[in-house]
Coordinates of C-alpha atoms in Angstrom, one line a residue:
X97 CA -26.9 -64.4 -100.6
X98 CA -27.2 -60.7 -101.4
X99 CA -23.9 -60.6 -103.1
X100 CA -24.4 -63.8 -105.2
X101 CA -26.2 -63.3 -108.5
X102 CA -26.7 -67.0 -109.0
X103 CA -30.0 -68.8 -108.7
X104 CA -31.1 -72.4 -109.3
X105 CA -33.9 -73.7 -111.5
X106 CA -35.0 -77.1 -110.2
X107 CA -37.0 -77.8 -113.2
X108 CA -40.3 -79.3 -114.1
X109 CA -39.4 -82.7 -112.7
X110 CA -39.5 -81.5 -109.1
X111 CA -41.4 -84.1 -107.0
X112 CA -40.7 -82.7 -103.6
X113 CA -37.0 -83.6 -103.4
X114 CA -35.0 -82.0 -100.7
X115 CA -32.5 -79.6 -102.3
X116 CA -32.1 -76.6 -100.0
X117 CA -28.8 -77.8 -98.5
X118 CA -27.3 -77.6 -102.0
X119 CA -28.5 -74.0 -102.3
X120 CA -27.0 -73.1 -98.9
X121 CA -23.6 -74.7 -99.9
X122 CA -23.6 -72.6 -103.1
X123 CA -24.8 -69.4 -101.3
X124 CA -27.8 -69.3 -103.6
X125 CA -31.1 -67.6 -102.5
X126 CA -33.1 -67.8 -105.7
X127 CA -34.7 -71.0 -106.8
X128 CA -37.5 -71.8 -109.3
X129 CA -39.8 -74.7 -110.0
X130 CA -42.2 -75.3 -112.8
X131 CA -45.6 -76.7 -112.2
X132 CA -48.6 -77.6 -114.4
X133 CA -52.1 -76.6 -113.7
X134 CA -52.9 -80.3 -113.8
X135 CA -50.6 -81.0 -110.9
X136 CA -52.2 -78.6 -108.6
X137 CA -55.8 -78.9 -109.7
X138 CA -56.2 -82.4 -111.2
X139 CA -60.0 -81.9 -111.4
X140 CA -62.2 -78.9 -111.1
X141 CA -62.1 -77.4 -107.5
X142 CA -59.9 -80.3 -106.3
X143 CA -56.6 -78.9 -105.2
X144 CA -53.4 -80.7 -104.2
X145 CA -50.7 -78.2 -103.1
X146 CA -48.3 -80.9 -101.9
X147 CA -45.6 -80.1 -104.5
X148 CA -45.8 -76.4 -103.9
X149 CA -45.7 -77.0 -100.1
X150 CA -42.6 -79.3 -100.5
X151 CA -40.9 -76.5 -102.4
X152 CA -41.9 -73.7 -100.0
X153 CA -41.2 -75.7 -96.9
X154 CA -37.5 -75.6 -97.8
X155 CA -37.2 -71.9 -98.2
X156 CA -35.4 -69.9 -95.5
X157 CA -35.3 -66.2 -94.6
X158 CA -34.0 -64.2 -97.5
X159 CA -34.9 -66.7 -100.2
X160 CA -36.6 -65.4 -103.3
X161 CA -38.5 -68.4 -104.8
X162 CA -40.0 -68.3 -108.3
X163 CA -42.9 -70.5 -109.4
X164 CA -43.6 -70.8 -113.1
X165 CA -47.1 -72.2 -113.9
X166 CA -47.8 -74.0 -117.1
X167 CA -51.4 -73.7 -118.1
X168 CA -51.6 -77.3 -119.3
X169 CA -54.4 -79.4 -118.0
X170 CA -56.4 -82.5 -119.1
X171 CA -59.7 -80.9 -118.1
X172 CA -59.3 -77.1 -118.3
X173 CA -57.2 -76.6 -121.5
X174 CA -56.9 -78.0 -125.0
X175 CA -54.0 -80.2 -124.1
X176 CA -51.6 -81.0 -121.3
X177 CA -48.4 -79.2 -122.3
X178 CA -46.3 -76.2 -121.4
X179 CA -49.0 -73.8 -122.3
X180 CA -52.5 -74.1 -123.8
X181 CA -55.4 -71.7 -123.9
X182 CA -57.8 -72.2 -121.0
X183 CA -61.4 -73.2 -121.9
X184 CA -62.7 -70.8 -119.3
X185 CA -60.7 -67.7 -118.2
X186 CA -62.7 -67.4 -115.0
X187 CA -61.6 -70.9 -114.0
X188 CA -58.0 -70.0 -114.9
X189 CA -58.1 -66.8 -112.9
X190 CA -59.6 -68.6 -109.9
X191 CA -56.9 -71.3 -110.1
X192 CA -54.0 -68.8 -110.2
X193 CA -55.6 -66.7 -107.4
X194 CA -56.1 -69.7 -105.2
X195 CA -52.5 -70.9 -105.8
X196 CA -51.0 -67.5 -105.0
X197 CA -53.2 -67.1 -102.0
X198 CA -52.1 -70.6 -100.8
X199 CA -48.5 -69.5 -101.0
X200 CA -49.3 -66.7 -98.5
X201 CA -46.7 -64.2 -99.7
X202 CA -43.8 -66.7 -99.7
X203 CA -43.3 -66.5 -103.4
X204 CA -41.8 -63.2 -104.7
X205 CA -41.9 -64.0 -108.4
X206 CA -44.5 -65.6 -110.6
X207 CA -44.2 -66.6 -114.3
X208 CA -46.2 -68.6 -116.7
X209 CA -46.0 -70.7 -119.9
X210 CA -42.4 -70.1 -120.9
X211 CA -41.1 -69.8 -124.4
X212 CA -44.4 -69.3 -126.3
X213 CA -44.7 -69.4 -130.0
X214 CA -41.7 -71.8 -130.4
X215 CA -43.5 -74.0 -133.0
X216 CA -43.3 -76.9 -130.7
X217 CA -46.2 -79.2 -129.9
X218 CA -45.1 -78.9 -126.2
X219 CA -45.5 -75.1 -126.1
X220 CA -48.1 -72.5 -126.7
X221 CA -49.0 -72.4 -130.4
X222 CA -48.3 -69.2 -132.3
X223 CA -51.7 -69.4 -133.9
X224 CA -53.2 -68.6 -130.4
X225 CA -51.4 -65.4 -129.7
X226 CA -54.5 -63.5 -128.8
X227 CA -55.3 -66.1 -126.2
X228 CA -51.7 -66.0 -124.9
X229 CA -52.1 -62.3 -124.3
X230 CA -55.5 -62.7 -122.6
X231 CA -54.0 -65.5 -120.4
X232 CA -51.1 -63.3 -119.4
X233 CA -53.6 -60.5 -118.5
X234 CA -55.6 -62.9 -116.3
X235 CA -52.5 -64.4 -114.8
X236 CA -51.2 -61.0 -113.9
X237 CA -54.5 -59.8 -112.5
X238 CA -55.0 -63.0 -110.4
X239 CA -51.5 -62.9 -109.0
X240 CA -51.7 -59.2 -108.0
X241 CA -55.2 -59.6 -106.5
X242 CA -54.0 -62.5 -104.3
X243 CA -50.6 -60.9 -103.4
X244 CA -50.2 -57.2 -104.3
X245 CA -46.5 -57.4 -103.4
X246 CA -45.7 -60.3 -105.8
X247 CA -43.9 -59.6 -109.0
X248 CA -45.1 -61.1 -112.3
X249 CA -42.2 -62.0 -114.7
X250 CA -42.9 -61.4 -118.4
X251 CA -42.9 -64.0 -121.1
X252 CA -39.8 -66.2 -121.7
X253 CA -38.1 -66.5 -125.0
X254 CA -37.0 -69.7 -126.7
X255 CA -33.5 -68.4 -127.4
X256 CA -33.7 -67.8 -131.1
X257 CA -32.3 -64.3 -131.8
X258 CA -31.6 -62.6 -135.1
X259 CA -29.4 -59.5 -135.0
X260 CA -30.2 -58.9 -131.4
X261 CA -34.0 -59.2 -131.8
X262 CA -36.2 -62.2 -130.9
X263 CA -36.7 -64.6 -133.8
X264 CA -40.5 -64.5 -133.4
X265 CA -40.4 -60.7 -133.6
X266 CA -43.9 -60.1 -135.1
X267 CA -45.6 -61.9 -132.2
X268 CA -43.4 -60.2 -129.6
X269 CA -44.2 -56.8 -131.1
X270 CA -47.9 -57.7 -130.8
X271 CA -47.5 -58.9 -127.2
X272 CA -45.6 -55.8 -126.2
X273 CA -48.4 -53.5 -127.6
X274 CA -50.8 -54.9 -125.0

């Protein structure tokens, strides 16, 4: 509800499970799922929005859903993981645009590729920081073109802090300059 600051992250293992009753019981109106490019577009120009629809079909008036999109794909990126540079930024833009358009204004918040630069094989590699910034730019532009009222959430942080600053400070400083 409006007076409840809590939200629920369903996680990247969402397979269409019914969870809305639990949100209602907790008076929670914000929920988030993680999806991979591969799940929605398993092959070029072949979309399967079933998982997104299963999430959105549970939303009720006043809900503020969040969808985070990992750029991992077997055909469109270097590897299937929680963030990898697209081979073709036009393809990526088109995918994000089509996904947001499909959601028809039902998703208020959009985010991508959480916790970059964490030195994990499962996340965006720090050596590709320029591509990360370019991908963020394309993501933002595609979301706003498809739904001008949507809000794009900035990058996530892996939780490593040193004296109040992100542990990957040089990369964050570069990102914030763009």
